[in-house]
Short mmCIF file of C-alpha atoms in Angstrom, two decimals:
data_model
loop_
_atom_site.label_atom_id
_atom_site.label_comp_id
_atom_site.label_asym_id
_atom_site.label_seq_id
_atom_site.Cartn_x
_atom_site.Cartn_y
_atom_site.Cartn_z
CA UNK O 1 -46.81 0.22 25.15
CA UNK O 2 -44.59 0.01 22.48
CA UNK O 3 -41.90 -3.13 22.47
CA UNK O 4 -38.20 -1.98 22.70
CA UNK O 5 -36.29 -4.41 20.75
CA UNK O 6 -32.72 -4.89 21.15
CA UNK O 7 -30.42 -4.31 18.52
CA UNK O 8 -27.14 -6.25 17.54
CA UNK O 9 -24.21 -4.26 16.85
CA UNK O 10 -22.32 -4.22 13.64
CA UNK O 11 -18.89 -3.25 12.70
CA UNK O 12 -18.22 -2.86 9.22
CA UNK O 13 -14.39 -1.82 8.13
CA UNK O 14 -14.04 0.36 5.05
CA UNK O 15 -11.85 2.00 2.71
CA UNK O 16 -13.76 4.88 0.79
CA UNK O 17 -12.10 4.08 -2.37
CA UNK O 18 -13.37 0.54 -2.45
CA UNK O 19 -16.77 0.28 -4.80
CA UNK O 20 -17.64 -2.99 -3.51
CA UNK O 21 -17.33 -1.79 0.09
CA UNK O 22 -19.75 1.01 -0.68
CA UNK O 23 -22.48 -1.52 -2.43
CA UNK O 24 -22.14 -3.53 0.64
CA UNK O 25 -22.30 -0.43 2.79
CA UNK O 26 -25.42 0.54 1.22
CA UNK O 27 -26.84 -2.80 1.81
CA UNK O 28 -25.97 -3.31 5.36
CA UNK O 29 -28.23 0.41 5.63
CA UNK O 30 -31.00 -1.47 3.85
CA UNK O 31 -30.66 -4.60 6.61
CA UNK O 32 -31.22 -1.98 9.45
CA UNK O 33 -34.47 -1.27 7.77
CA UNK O 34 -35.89 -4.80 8.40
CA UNK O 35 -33.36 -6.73 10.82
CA UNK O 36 -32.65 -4.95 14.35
CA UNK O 37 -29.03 -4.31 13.57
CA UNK O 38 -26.84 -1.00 14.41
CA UNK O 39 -23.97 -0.70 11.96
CA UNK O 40 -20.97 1.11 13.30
CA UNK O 41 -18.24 2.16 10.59
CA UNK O 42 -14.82 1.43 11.11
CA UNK O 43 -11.99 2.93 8.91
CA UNK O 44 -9.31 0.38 7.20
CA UNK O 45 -6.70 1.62 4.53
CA UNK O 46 -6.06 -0.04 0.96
CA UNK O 47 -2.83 1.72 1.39
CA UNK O 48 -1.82 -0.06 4.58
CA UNK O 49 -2.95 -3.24 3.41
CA UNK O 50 -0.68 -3.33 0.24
CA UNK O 51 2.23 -1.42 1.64
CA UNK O 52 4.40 -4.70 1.43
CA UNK O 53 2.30 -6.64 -1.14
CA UNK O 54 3.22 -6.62 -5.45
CA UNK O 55 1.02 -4.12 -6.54
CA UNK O 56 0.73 -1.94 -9.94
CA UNK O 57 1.95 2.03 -9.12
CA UNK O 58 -0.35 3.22 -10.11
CA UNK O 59 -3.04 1.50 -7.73
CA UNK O 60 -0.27 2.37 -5.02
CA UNK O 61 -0.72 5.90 -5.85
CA UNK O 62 -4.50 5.52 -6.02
CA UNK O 63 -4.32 4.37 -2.45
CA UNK O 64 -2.24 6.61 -1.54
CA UNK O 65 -4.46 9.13 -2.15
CA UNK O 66 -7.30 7.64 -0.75
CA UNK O 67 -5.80 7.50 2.73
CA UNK O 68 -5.71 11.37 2.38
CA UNK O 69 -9.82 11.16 2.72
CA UNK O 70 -9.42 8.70 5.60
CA UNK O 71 -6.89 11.05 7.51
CA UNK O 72 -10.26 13.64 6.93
CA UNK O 73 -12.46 11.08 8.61
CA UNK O 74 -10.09 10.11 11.07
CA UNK O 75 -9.34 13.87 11.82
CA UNK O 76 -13.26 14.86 12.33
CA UNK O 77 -13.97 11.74 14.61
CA UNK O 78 -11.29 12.19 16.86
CA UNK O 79 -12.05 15.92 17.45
CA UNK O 80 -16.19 16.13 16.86
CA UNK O 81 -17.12 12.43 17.63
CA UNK O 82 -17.22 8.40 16.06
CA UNK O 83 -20.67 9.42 14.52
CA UNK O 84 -18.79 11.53 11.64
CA UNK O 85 -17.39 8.41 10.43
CA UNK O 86 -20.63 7.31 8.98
CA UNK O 87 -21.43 10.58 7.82
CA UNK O 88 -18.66 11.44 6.25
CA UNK O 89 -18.20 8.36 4.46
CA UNK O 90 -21.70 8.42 2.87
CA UNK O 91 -20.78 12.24 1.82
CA UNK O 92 -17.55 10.52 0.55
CA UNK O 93 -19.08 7.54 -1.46
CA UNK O 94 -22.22 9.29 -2.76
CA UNK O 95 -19.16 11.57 -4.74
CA UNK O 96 -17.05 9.09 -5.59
CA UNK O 97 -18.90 6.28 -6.28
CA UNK O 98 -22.67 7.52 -7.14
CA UNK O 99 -21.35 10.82 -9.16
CA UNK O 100 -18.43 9.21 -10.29
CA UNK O 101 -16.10 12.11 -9.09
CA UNK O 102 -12.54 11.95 -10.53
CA UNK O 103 -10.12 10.53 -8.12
CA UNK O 104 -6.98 13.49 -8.95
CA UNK O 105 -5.89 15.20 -5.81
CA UNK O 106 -7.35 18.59 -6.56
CA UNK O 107 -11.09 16.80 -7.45
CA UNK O 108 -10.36 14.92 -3.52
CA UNK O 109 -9.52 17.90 -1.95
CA UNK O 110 -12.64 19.44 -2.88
CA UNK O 111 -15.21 16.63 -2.42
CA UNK O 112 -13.44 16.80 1.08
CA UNK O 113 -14.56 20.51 1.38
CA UNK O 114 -18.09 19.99 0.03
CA UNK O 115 -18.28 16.38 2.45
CA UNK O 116 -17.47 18.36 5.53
CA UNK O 117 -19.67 21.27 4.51
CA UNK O 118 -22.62 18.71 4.40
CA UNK O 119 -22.47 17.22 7.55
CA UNK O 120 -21.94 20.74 9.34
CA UNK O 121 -18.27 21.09 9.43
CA UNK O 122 -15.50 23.48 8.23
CA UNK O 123 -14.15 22.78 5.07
CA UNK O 124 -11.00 24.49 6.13
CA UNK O 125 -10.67 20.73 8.18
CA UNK O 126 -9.76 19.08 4.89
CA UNK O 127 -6.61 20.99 3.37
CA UNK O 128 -5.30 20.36 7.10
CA UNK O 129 -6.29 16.77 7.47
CA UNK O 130 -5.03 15.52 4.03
CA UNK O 131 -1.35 16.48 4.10
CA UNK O 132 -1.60 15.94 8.13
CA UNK O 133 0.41 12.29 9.95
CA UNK O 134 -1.71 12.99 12.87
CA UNK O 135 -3.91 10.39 13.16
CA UNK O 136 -1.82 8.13 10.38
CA UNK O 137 -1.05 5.82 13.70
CA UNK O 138 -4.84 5.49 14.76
CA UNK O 139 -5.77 4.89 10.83
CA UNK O 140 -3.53 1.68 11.08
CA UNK O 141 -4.49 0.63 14.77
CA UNK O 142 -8.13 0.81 13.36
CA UNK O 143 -6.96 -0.63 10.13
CA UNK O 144 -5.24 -3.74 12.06
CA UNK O 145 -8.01 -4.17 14.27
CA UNK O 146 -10.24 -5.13 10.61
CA UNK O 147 -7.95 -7.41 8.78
CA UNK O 148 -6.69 -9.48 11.97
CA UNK O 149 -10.15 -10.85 12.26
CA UNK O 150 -9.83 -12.04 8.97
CA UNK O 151 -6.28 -11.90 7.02
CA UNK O 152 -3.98 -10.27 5.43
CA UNK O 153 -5.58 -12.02 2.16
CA UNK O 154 -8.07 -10.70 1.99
CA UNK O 155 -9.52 -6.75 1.63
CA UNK O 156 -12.42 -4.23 2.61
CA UNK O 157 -14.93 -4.54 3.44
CA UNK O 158 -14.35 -6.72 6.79
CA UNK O 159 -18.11 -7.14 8.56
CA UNK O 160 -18.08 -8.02 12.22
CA UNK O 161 -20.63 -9.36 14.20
CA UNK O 162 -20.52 -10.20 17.80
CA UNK O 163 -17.63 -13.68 17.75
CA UNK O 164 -18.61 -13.77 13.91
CA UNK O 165 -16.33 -11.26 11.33
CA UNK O 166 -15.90 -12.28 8.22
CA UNK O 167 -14.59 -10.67 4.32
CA UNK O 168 -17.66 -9.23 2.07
CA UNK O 169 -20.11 -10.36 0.88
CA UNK O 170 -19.11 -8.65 -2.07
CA UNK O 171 -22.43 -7.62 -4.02
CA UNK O 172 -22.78 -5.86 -7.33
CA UNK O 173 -25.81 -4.41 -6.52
CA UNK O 174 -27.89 -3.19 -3.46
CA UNK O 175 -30.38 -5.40 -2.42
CA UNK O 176 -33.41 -3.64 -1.09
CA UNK O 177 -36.42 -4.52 1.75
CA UNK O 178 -36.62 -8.33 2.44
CA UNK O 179 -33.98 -9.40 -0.28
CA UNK O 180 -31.62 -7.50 2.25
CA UNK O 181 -32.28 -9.06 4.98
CA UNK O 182 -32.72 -12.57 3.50
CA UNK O 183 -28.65 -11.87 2.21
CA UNK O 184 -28.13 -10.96 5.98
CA UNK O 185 -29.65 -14.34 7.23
CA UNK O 186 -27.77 -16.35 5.49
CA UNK O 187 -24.44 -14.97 5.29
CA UNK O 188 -24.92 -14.95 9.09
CA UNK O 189 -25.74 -18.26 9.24
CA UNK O 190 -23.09 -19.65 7.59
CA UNK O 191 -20.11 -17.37 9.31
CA UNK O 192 -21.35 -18.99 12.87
CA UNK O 193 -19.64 -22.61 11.15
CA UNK O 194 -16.26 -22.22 12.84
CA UNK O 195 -14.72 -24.33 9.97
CA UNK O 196 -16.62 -22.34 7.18
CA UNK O 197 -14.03 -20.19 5.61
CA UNK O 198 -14.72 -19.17 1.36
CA UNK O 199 -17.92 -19.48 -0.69
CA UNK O 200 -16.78 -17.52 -4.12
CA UNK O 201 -16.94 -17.60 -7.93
CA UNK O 202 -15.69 -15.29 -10.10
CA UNK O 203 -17.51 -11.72 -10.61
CA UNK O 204 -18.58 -10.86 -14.30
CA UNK O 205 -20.64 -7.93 -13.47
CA UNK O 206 -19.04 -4.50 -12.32
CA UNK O 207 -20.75 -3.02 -9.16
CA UNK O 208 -23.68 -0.51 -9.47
CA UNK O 209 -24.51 2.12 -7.00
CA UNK O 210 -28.66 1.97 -7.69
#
């Protein structure tokens, strides 16, 4: 008989605009491979997080439109089920990030269409969803629930472990097999110091989606 192991939940909080969420996305997928963890995706909003803070316009407007995806995610989970998060945010990223889709409202809309074709959905869902204030409240609930683990200094993604949560790590590339899960040990094993709060040096390398 086989052994069941248990697995530890995960809560990681994204923004689908964020490249460095994505790589570490992608990695925490690789750590499921070889650790017994279950991520569980969580939506946060660039645009709520920098709604009071000195920003450029034109990253305002950038976020702006990038809470237009997360009203589709937020839409599809509310009325087909919490899985489509995950899904639709890997249908999201691989377009933005991977293909290097343009970020224009017109280009959105339709990697919307084509996100919620692929994971069996109507694309009809995202002309609604974008332009919709439906679920704007749950976005920021969800949003709030991220950042008050760790601050309003900080960004996406926010990782959560059991009593741990924690900012990052912010990777420029996706570690694969045992490199993944060696990054896992260790940033675990230094969030559990109560009084361990920044390890950091400045990043000279721009993310790659490999």
């Amino acid at each position: 008989m086989a052994l069941v192991t248990d697995t530890t939940p995960v809560d990681l909080w994204f923004d689908p605009f964020c490249p460095f969420a994505w790589v570490t996305s992608r990695w925490l997928l690789e750590v499921e491979k070889v650790r017994p963890i279950e991520p569980r995706w969580r939506i946060m909003s660039l645009q709520v997080l920098n709604e009071d803070k000195d920003v450029s316009d034109e990253y305002r407007a950038s976020s702006a439109r990038g809470a237009k995806l997360i009203r589709v995610i937020a839409t599809a989970a509310d009325r087909f089920g919490e899985e489509y998060i995950g899904r639709l945010y890997t249908e999201f990223g691989t377009r933005l990030h991977n293909e290097g889709r343009g970020r224009d409202i017109d280009t959105l809309r339709l990697i919307a269409e084509e996100s919620l074709e692929a994971v069996g959905l109507d694309k009809g869902l995202a002309a609604e969803a974008m332009e919709s204030t439906e679920y704007d409240d749950a976005i920021r609930k969800s949003h709030n629930e991220g950042i008050t683990l760790v601050g309003q200094e900080v960004g996406t993604p926010v990782i959560r472990v059991g009593s741990n949560a924690f900012f990052g790590p912010v990777v420029t590339t996706i570690p694969r097999g045992e490199d993944a899960g060696r990054l896992w040990d260790g940033v675990l094993l230094v969030t559990e110091f109560d009084d361990f709060f920044e390890l950091k040096r400045s990043r000279t390398r721009r993310p790659s989606f490999d």
